[in-house]
Coordinates of C-alpha atoms in Angstrom, one line a residue:
Chain A
I160 CA -7.1 27.0 24.3
Y161 CA -4.3 24.7 25.6
K162 CA -2.7 27.3 27.7
S163 CA -6.0 28.0 29.5
L164 CA -6.6 24.3 30.1
F165 CA -3.1 23.8 31.3
L166 CA -3.5 26.8 33.7
L167 CA -6.7 25.4 35.0
R168 CA -5.0 22.0 35.7
L169 CA -2.1 23.7 37.4
F170 CA -4.3 25.8 39.6
S171 CA -6.5 22.9 40.5
S172 CA -3.5 20.7 41.6
F173 CA -1.1 23.2 43.1
S174 CA -2.5 26.3 44.9
G175 CA -0.5 29.5 44.7
E176 CA 1.8 28.4 41.8
S177 CA 3.0 31.1 39.4
A178 CA 1.6 31.3 35.9
L179 CA 3.1 29.5 32.9
P180 CA 6.0 31.3 31.2
S181 CA 4.9 33.2 28.2
N182 CA 7.4 31.7 25.8
L183 CA 6.2 28.1 26.5
R184 CA 4.9 26.4 23.3
L185 CA 2.7 23.4 23.8
P186 CA 2.7 21.0 20.9
P187 CA -0.7 20.3 19.5
N188 CA -0.4 16.6 20.0
L189 CA 0.3 16.8 23.8
I190 CA -1.0 13.7 25.6
G191 CA -3.7 14.6 28.1
V192 CA -4.8 17.7 26.3
P193 CA -7.4 16.6 23.7
R194 CA -7.8 18.5 20.5
E195 CA -11.2 20.0 20.0
K196 CA -12.9 17.6 17.7
R197 CA -15.5 18.8 15.4
A198 CA -18.6 16.6 15.7
F199 CA -18.3 13.8 13.2
P200 CA -21.0 14.0 10.5
A201 CA -24.2 12.0 11.4
S202 CA -25.0 9.6 8.6
T203 CA -28.7 10.5 7.7
D204 CA -28.9 14.3 7.7
L205 CA -26.5 15.8 5.3
P206 CA -26.4 15.3 1.5
V207 CA -23.4 13.2 0.5
L208 CA -21.3 15.1 -2.1
R209 CA -19.3 12.2 -3.3
R210 CA -20.2 8.5 -3.5
C211 CA -17.7 5.6 -4.0
E212 CA -17.3 4.4 -7.6
A213 CA -16.4 0.9 -6.7
D214 CA -18.9 -1.6 -5.2
I215 CA -19.0 -1.8 -1.5
P216 CA -19.5 -5.3 0.1
A217 CA -23.0 -5.8 1.4
H218 CA -22.0 -6.1 5.1
L219 CA -20.0 -2.9 5.1
A220 CA -21.1 0.8 5.0
P221 CA -19.0 3.6 3.6
V222 CA -17.0 5.7 6.0
Q223 CA -18.0 9.4 6.0
T224 CA -15.9 12.5 6.6
W225 CA -16.1 16.2 6.0
L226 CA -15.2 17.9 2.8
Q227 CA -13.3 21.1 3.4
S228 CA -12.0 24.0 1.3
L229 CA -8.7 25.9 1.4
E230 CA -10.3 29.1 0.1
S231 CA -10.3 31.0 3.4
R232 CA -9.1 30.4 6.9
H233 CA -12.6 30.4 8.4
S234 CA -14.5 28.6 5.7
E235 CA -16.9 26.0 7.0
P236 CA -16.9 22.4 5.6
L237 CA -18.7 22.1 2.4
G238 CA -20.4 18.8 3.1
V239 CA -19.9 15.1 3.6
V240 CA -18.1 12.6 1.4
D241 CA -18.2 8.8 1.3
L242 CA -15.0 6.8 1.5
H243 CA -14.6 3.1 0.6
P244 CA -14.4 1.0 3.8
D245 CA -11.9 -1.5 2.2
V246 CA -9.4 1.4 1.8
F247 CA -10.3 3.7 4.7
S248 CA -11.4 1.3 7.4
V249 CA -9.4 -1.9 7.3
P250 CA -8.3 -3.6 10.5
V251 CA -5.2 -1.8 11.7
R252 CA -2.3 -4.2 11.6
L253 CA 0.6 -2.4 13.2
D254 CA 3.0 -5.3 12.4
I255 CA 2.3 -4.8 8.7
L256 CA 2.8 -1.0 9.0
H257 CA 6.1 -1.6 10.8
A258 CA 7.2 -4.1 8.2
V259 CA 6.4 -1.7 5.4
E260 CA 8.1 1.3 7.1
V261 CA 11.3 -0.7 7.8
W262 CA 11.3 -2.0 4.2
Q263 CA 11.0 1.5 2.8
R264 CA 14.0 2.6 4.9
N265 CA 16.2 -0.3 4.1
F266 CA 15.6 -1.6 0.6
K267 CA 17.3 1.4 -1.0
R268 CA 20.3 1.2 1.4
I269 CA 23.7 0.3 0.1
S270 CA 26.4 0.6 2.7
Y271 CA 29.7 1.4 1.0
A272 CA 31.8 0.5 4.1
K273 CA 34.8 -1.6 3.2
V274 CA 38.1 -2.2 5.1
K275 CA 41.2 -4.1 4.0
S276 CA 41.7 -7.6 5.2
R277 CA 45.2 -9.0 6.0
A278 CA 45.4 -10.1 2.4
E279 CA 44.8 -6.6 1.0
V280 CA 47.0 -4.5 3.3
S281 CA 50.3 -3.7 1.6
G282 CA 53.2 -5.8 2.6
G283 CA 53.1 -8.7 5.1
G284 CA 54.3 -11.4 2.8
R285 CA 57.5 -12.3 4.5
K286 CA 57.8 -14.0 7.9
P287 CA 59.3 -11.1 10.1
W288 CA 61.7 -13.2 12.2
K289 CA 62.5 -16.9 12.3
Q290 CA 60.1 -19.2 14.2
K291 CA 62.5 -20.3 17.0
G292 CA 65.4 -18.8 18.7
S293 CA 64.7 -15.0 18.6
G294 CA 62.9 -15.0 22.0
R295 CA 59.9 -13.0 20.5
A296 CA 56.4 -14.3 19.9
R297 CA 56.0 -16.3 16.7
H298 CA 54.5 -14.4 13.8
G299 CA 53.9 -15.1 10.1
S300 CA 53.3 -11.7 8.7
I301 CA 53.4 -8.1 9.9
R302 CA 49.8 -7.4 8.6
S303 CA 47.9 -10.0 10.6
P304 CA 44.9 -8.6 12.6
I305 CA 46.8 -8.7 16.0
W306 CA 49.5 -6.4 14.6
R307 CA 49.2 -2.6 14.7
G308 CA 48.6 -1.5 11.1
G309 CA 47.4 -5.0 10.2
G310 CA 44.2 -5.9 8.3
V311 CA 40.8 -6.1 10.0
A312 CA 39.7 -9.7 10.7
H313 CA 35.9 -9.5 10.3
G314 CA 35.2 -6.0 9.0
P315 CA 32.7 -4.7 6.5
R316 CA 33.5 -6.2 3.1
G317 CA 32.6 -4.2 0.1
P318 CA 29.4 -2.5 -0.8
T319 CA 26.5 -4.5 0.8
S320 CA 23.0 -4.2 -0.5
Y321 CA 20.1 -4.5 1.9
Y322 CA 17.6 -4.9 -1.0
Y323 CA 14.6 -7.1 -0.5
M324 CA 11.0 -6.8 -1.6
L325 CA 7.9 -7.3 0.5
P326 CA 5.0 -8.9 -1.4
M327 CA 3.0 -6.4 -3.4
K328 CA -0.2 -7.2 -1.5
V329 CA 1.6 -6.5 1.8
R330 CA 2.8 -3.1 0.6
V331 CA -0.7 -2.3 -0.6
Q332 CA -2.2 -3.3 2.7
G333 CA 0.4 -1.1 4.5
L334 CA -0.9 1.9 2.5
K335 CA -4.5 1.1 3.3
I336 CA -3.7 0.7 7.0
A337 CA -1.9 4.0 7.0
L338 CA -4.8 5.8 5.4
T339 CA -7.2 4.1 7.9
S340 CA -5.1 5.2 10.9
K341 CA -5.0 8.8 9.6
L342 CA -8.8 8.8 9.2
A343 CA -9.4 7.2 12.6
Q344 CA -7.1 9.6 14.4
D345 CA -8.8 12.6 12.8
Y346 CA -5.7 13.5 10.9
L347 CA -7.2 13.0 7.4
H348 CA -8.7 16.0 5.6
I349 CA -10.5 15.9 2.3
V350 CA -10.4 19.0 0.2
D351 CA -12.2 19.8 -3.1
S352 CA -9.3 21.5 -4.8
L353 CA -5.9 23.0 -4.0
E354 CA -6.8 26.6 -4.9
I355 CA -5.6 29.1 -2.4
P356 CA -6.1 32.9 -2.6
T357 CA -2.4 33.9 -2.0
P358 CA 1.0 32.4 -2.6
D359 CA 1.9 33.4 0.9
P360 CA 3.3 30.5 3.1
H361 CA 2.0 32.2 6.2
Y362 CA -1.6 31.7 5.0
L363 CA -1.1 28.0 4.9
Q364 CA 0.6 27.8 8.3
D365 CA -2.2 30.0 9.8
L366 CA -4.8 27.8 8.2
A367 CA -3.2 24.6 9.5
K368 CA -2.9 26.1 13.0
H369 CA -6.5 27.4 13.0
R370 CA -8.0 24.1 11.9
Q371 CA -5.7 22.1 14.3
W372 CA -4.2 20.1 11.5
G373 CA -1.0 19.5 13.5
D374 CA 2.7 20.3 13.1
S375 CA 3.2 18.9 9.7
V376 CA 0.9 18.5 6.7
L377 CA 1.2 16.4 3.6
I378 CA -0.9 17.6 0.7
V379 CA -1.7 15.0 -2.0
D380 CA -3.2 15.6 -5.5
V381 CA -3.4 13.7 -8.7
G382 CA -1.6 14.8 -11.9
E383 CA 1.5 16.7 -12.8
E384 CA -0.1 20.2 -12.7
F385 CA -0.6 22.0 -9.5
P386 CA -1.9 25.5 -9.0
Q387 CA 1.0 28.0 -8.8
N388 CA -0.1 29.6 -5.5
I389 CA 0.1 26.4 -3.5
L390 CA 3.4 25.4 -5.1
Q391 CA 5.0 28.8 -4.2
A392 CA 3.5 28.6 -0.7
T393 CA 4.8 25.1 0.1
E394 CA 8.2 25.7 -1.6
S395 CA 9.8 27.6 1.3
L396 CA 7.9 25.7 4.1
K397 CA 9.7 22.7 5.7
T398 CA 6.7 21.2 7.5
I399 CA 4.0 21.5 4.8
N400 CA 4.8 19.5 1.7
I401 CA 2.9 18.6 -1.5
I402 CA 3.3 15.4 -3.5
P403 CA 1.5 13.8 -6.4
A404 CA -0.7 10.8 -5.6
I405 CA 1.7 8.2 -7.1
G406 CA 4.2 9.4 -4.6
L407 CA 2.1 8.5 -1.6
N408 CA 4.0 6.1 0.8
V409 CA 3.8 4.9 4.3
H410 CA 7.0 6.7 5.5
S411 CA 5.7 10.1 4.4
M412 CA 2.3 9.5 5.9
L413 CA 3.9 8.6 9.3
K414 CA 6.4 11.5 9.1
H415 CA 3.8 14.2 8.5
E416 CA 1.2 14.6 11.2
S417 CA -1.8 15.2 9.0
L418 CA -2.8 14.3 5.5
V419 CA -4.8 16.4 3.0
L420 CA -6.3 14.6 0.0
T421 CA -8.2 16.1 -2.9
L422 CA -11.3 14.4 -4.2
E423 CA -9.4 13.3 -7.3
A424 CA -6.7 11.9 -5.2
V425 CA -9.2 9.9 -3.2
K426 CA -10.7 8.5 -6.4
F427 CA -7.3 7.6 -7.8
L428 CA -6.2 5.9 -4.5
E429 CA -9.4 3.9 -4.2
K430 CA -9.2 2.7 -7.8
K431 CA -5.5 1.7 -7.5
L432 CA -5.7 0.1 -4.1
L433 CA -9.0 -1.8 -4.6
W434 CA -7.8 -3.3 -7.8
H435 CA -5.4 -5.5 -5.8
D436 CA -8.3 -7.1 -4.0
T437 CA -9.8 -8.6 -7.2
R438 CA -6.8 -9.1 -9.5
F439 CA -5.3 -12.3 -10.9
T440 CA -1.8 -13.3 -9.9
P441 CA 0.5 -11.8 -12.7
L442 CA 1.0 -14.0 -15.7
Y443 CA 3.8 -11.6 -16.7
P444 CA 4.9 -8.4 -14.9
F445 CA 2.3 -5.7 -14.5
K446 CA 4.6 -3.2 -16.2
L447 CA 3.7 -4.9 -19.5
P448 CA 0.2 -4.2 -20.9
Y449 CA -2.9 -5.9 -19.8
S450 CA -6.4 -5.1 -21.1
D451 CA -7.8 -3.6 -17.9
L452 CA -5.1 -2.2 -15.6
P453 CA -6.3 0.6 -13.4
Chain B
M280 CA 0.3 1.1 -21.4
A281 CA -1.0 0.2 -24.9
A282 CA 0.7 3.1 -26.6
P283 CA 4.4 1.8 -26.6
F284 CA 3.1 -1.6 -27.7
R285 CA 1.2 0.1 -30.5
S286 CA 4.3 2.0 -31.7
V287 CA 6.3 -1.2 -31.7
F288 CA 3.6 -2.7 -33.9
M289 CA 3.8 0.3 -36.2
T290 CA 7.5 -0.2 -37.0
L291 CA 6.8 -3.8 -38.0
S292 CA 4.0 -2.6 -40.3
P293 CA 3.1 -4.4 -43.5
G294 CA 5.0 -1.7 -45.4
G295 CA 8.4 -3.3 -44.5
L296 CA 7.3 -6.8 -45.4
I297 CA 5.8 -5.7 -48.7
R298 CA 9.0 -3.9 -49.6
S299 CA 11.2 -6.9 -48.8
G300 CA 8.8 -9.0 -51.0
I301 CA 9.1 -6.7 -54.0
A302 CA 12.9 -6.4 -53.7
A303 CA 13.5 -10.1 -54.2
P304 CA 12.0 -10.7 -57.7
A305 CA 13.7 -7.6 -59.1
G306 CA 16.5 -9.1 -61.2
S307 CA 18.8 -6.2 -62.3
V308 CA 21.2 -4.3 -60.0
A309 CA 19.7 -1.0 -60.9
N310 CA 16.2 -2.2 -59.8
A311 CA 17.7 -3.5 -56.6
R312 CA 19.4 -0.1 -56.0
A313 CA 16.1 1.6 -56.7
C314 CA 14.4 -0.7 -54.2
L315 CA 17.1 0.0 -51.6
R316 CA 16.8 3.7 -52.1
S317 CA 13.0 3.6 -51.7
E318 CA 13.5 1.7 -48.4
H319 CA 15.5 4.7 -47.1
S320 CA 12.9 7.2 -48.4
S321 CA 9.7 8.1 -46.5
T322 CA 7.1 5.5 -45.9
G323 CA 4.5 6.8 -48.4
G324 CA 6.9 6.7 -51.3
R325 CA 5.9 3.4 -53.1
G326 CA 2.1 3.6 -52.5
V327 CA 2.2 1.5 -49.3
D328 CA -0.8 1.5 -47.1
E329 CA -0.4 1.6 -43.4
S330 CA -3.3 0.5 -41.3
V331 CA -3.7 0.0 -37.6
D332 CA -7.1 -1.9 -37.9
E333 CA -5.3 -5.2 -37.7
Y334 CA -4.2 -4.4 -34.1
K335 CA -7.6 -5.6 -32.9
Y336 CA -6.2 -9.2 -33.4
V337 CA -3.5 -8.4 -30.9
E338 CA -5.7 -6.6 -28.5
R339 CA -8.1 -9.5 -28.1
L340 CA -5.2 -11.8 -27.1
V341 CA -4.0 -9.5 -24.3
P342 CA -5.4 -11.1 -21.0
P343 CA -7.5 -9.3 -18.4
S344 CA -6.0 -8.5 -15.0
R345 CA -9.3 -8.5 -13.0
I346 CA -11.1 -11.7 -11.8
P347 CA -14.6 -11.6 -13.3
S348 CA -17.7 -12.1 -11.2
P349 CA -19.2 -15.6 -11.7
P350 CA -22.4 -16.1 -13.7
K351 CA -25.7 -16.3 -11.8
H352 CA -26.6 -19.7 -10.6
E353 CA -29.8 -20.8 -8.8
G354 CA -28.6 -22.9 -5.9
S355 CA -25.4 -24.7 -6.4
A356 CA -23.6 -25.0 -9.8
P357 CA -23.0 -28.5 -11.3
S358 CA -19.4 -28.4 -10.0
G359 CA -20.6 -28.0 -6.4
W360 CA -19.8 -24.4 -6.1
T361 CA -22.5 -22.3 -4.3
P362 CA -22.7 -18.6 -4.9
P363 CA -22.6 -16.2 -1.9
P364 CA -26.1 -15.0 -1.0
E365 CA -27.1 -11.4 -1.8
T366 CA -27.6 -10.4 1.8
P367 CA -25.1 -11.4 4.4
P368 CA -26.4 -13.4 7.4
S369 CA -27.3 -11.6 10.6
L370 CA -24.5 -13.0 12.8
P371 CA -21.9 -11.1 14.9
Y372 CA -19.2 -12.1 12.4
M373 CA -18.8 -12.2 8.7
I374 CA -16.6 -14.5 6.5
R375 CA -15.8 -13.0 3.1
R376 CA -15.2 -15.1 0.1
S377 CA -11.7 -15.4 -1.4
R378 CA -10.8 -13.5 -4.5
M379 CA -11.8 -16.6 -6.5
H380 CA -15.3 -16.5 -4.8
N381 CA -14.6 -19.6 -2.7
V382 CA -15.1 -20.2 1.0
P383 CA -11.8 -19.4 2.8
V384 CA -11.3 -22.7 4.6
Y385 CA -7.9 -24.4 4.1
S386 CA -6.3 -27.6 5.4
D387 CA -2.7 -27.6 6.5
I388 CA -0.1 -30.2 7.4
K389 CA 3.1 -29.6 9.3
H390 CA 5.9 -32.2 9.9
G391 CA 3.9 -34.8 8.0
N392 CA 1.5 -35.5 10.9
Q393 CA 0.2 -32.3 12.5
K394 CA -3.1 -31.6 10.7
S395 CA -5.0 -28.4 11.1
T396 CA -7.7 -26.4 9.3
L397 CA -7.6 -22.7 8.9
V398 CA -10.6 -20.4 8.6
R399 CA -9.4 -17.0 7.2
K400 CA -11.0 -13.6 6.3
V401 CA -13.1 -13.4 9.5
E402 CA -14.4 -10.0 10.3
G403 CA -16.3 -8.9 13.4
D404 CA -16.5 -11.1 16.6
V405 CA -14.0 -13.9 16.0
W406 CA -14.7 -15.5 19.4
A407 CA -18.4 -16.0 18.5
L408 CA -17.3 -17.9 15.4
N409 CA -14.9 -19.9 17.5
K410 CA -17.8 -20.9 19.9
D411 CA -20.1 -21.8 17.0
V412 CA -17.3 -23.9 15.3
K413 CA -16.6 -25.7 18.5
E414 CA -20.3 -26.5 19.0
F415 CA -20.6 -27.8 15.4
L416 CA -17.5 -30.0 15.7
Q417 CA -18.7 -31.3 19.0
Q418 CA -21.9 -32.5 17.4
L419 CA -19.9 -33.9 14.4
T420 CA -17.1 -35.8 16.3
G421 CA -18.5 -36.1 19.8
R422 CA -15.4 -34.7 21.5
E423 CA -13.9 -31.2 22.0
T424 CA -11.7 -29.9 19.3
A425 CA -8.7 -27.6 20.0
T426 CA -8.9 -24.3 18.3
Q427 CA -6.6 -21.3 18.2
V428 CA -8.1 -17.8 17.6
N429 CA -6.0 -15.0 16.1
E430 CA -7.9 -11.7 16.7
V431 CA -5.3 -9.6 14.9
T432 CA -5.5 -11.4 11.6
G433 CA -9.1 -12.6 12.0
T434 CA -8.4 -16.4 11.7
V435 CA -9.3 -19.6 13.5
R436 CA -7.1 -22.6 13.4
I437 CA -8.7 -26.0 14.2
K438 CA -6.8 -29.1 15.1
G439 CA -7.6 -31.9 12.6
H440 CA -8.8 -31.9 9.0
F441 CA -12.4 -30.6 8.8
E442 CA -12.2 -28.7 5.5
K443 CA -15.2 -30.2 3.7
E444 CA -17.5 -30.2 6.7
L445 CA -16.6 -26.6 7.6
K446 CA -17.1 -25.4 4.1
A447 CA -20.6 -27.1 3.8
W448 CA -21.5 -25.7 7.2
L449 CA -20.5 -22.2 6.4
I450 CA -22.3 -22.3 3.1
Q451 CA -25.4 -23.6 4.9
R452 CA -25.1 -20.7 7.4
G453 CA -25.2 -18.3 4.6
F454 CA -21.6 -17.1 3.9

């Protein structure tokens, strides 16, 4: 589709140019070549297959999107599902998204760089020559920083930790914003279950290419058990990955181009993320039991 | 979450306390040795009852984590709190209540003399709210008040302390 569009553009602007080389691969997210968008579901016509469990504020309406299936390459969307607006259509704060991404990269970082200072380098206790009379520059030790082989004056000192924590609500907001952006940019796909007919990795790649999911896909489901077929299919693939819903994070969502959630994963995420909007400040850490944790 | 708590409670079950109670009045060494031996044996050895029914006294002390919705009031409550109306007003903007169900207007002081009022949690057209706030404060004070609109965060900062008046005005508008 893209090659033909590109060819048309070339022929319109330059007359008599040669055709595109056959080994040219255009990325699916090329700017200026829009993806074919399936028409977004109209709100009134289709029956809604899934409603939101949590209460929606009176002034907001649920966001709707297609429910797809991984059964076959050509299968049509099964219907329309409702998504909670406080998770999937929050105001997109890029500064919060940036802060959460940077935090995720750096809070685990410990840099082990360490160099010896002039006190730690062996030797250098004695004054090399007397202060006056030798004709040479005055020195106090042979390991001072201006000497060859001397210690480093202001080098990295010991393991340094870059640990810091952003407030819990900021991190939660970052997740909500990432989900919202994926939905808004048409990169979020809801699937009823992760059952695929073959454990062949080519099937998944073919499916993703046919449905224009993008270069990389992140598949999310709840629970520890996944169907064997999808585990085997994604094992050897580098760009299509599968994670449990507790492992969902902003960095992975930004790294992979499109996100595939199952219905249970959507329910889990809504429950966990919406709890933070109506919770008390912790009396004691949330790791300890409360009567109604999500 | 409750499971590890429960298991901790089980190890401090009444069986252990009863055993320590019985061991004390036993005078002779042989009896004490018998008691010690029974402590090492399995729990059902001396006819001790284990029950987990008393755990309900612990469970009712564990606090909730979610803020409850307030009871229904007709008009304002005796404390002065007014519940939000069922239907939101038909205005180009919406101001949500805070998580404690209050109107999100806060007063702020910087450097001891710079007073400002902040209206948070605004959704929709923030500039329309800004215009309405300026009109209201013009009628209230008789002069133009300086405001600062932050579209990204959905807030309006007003110069001066107008917390009470703005709260009453917003409640009267139906937020």
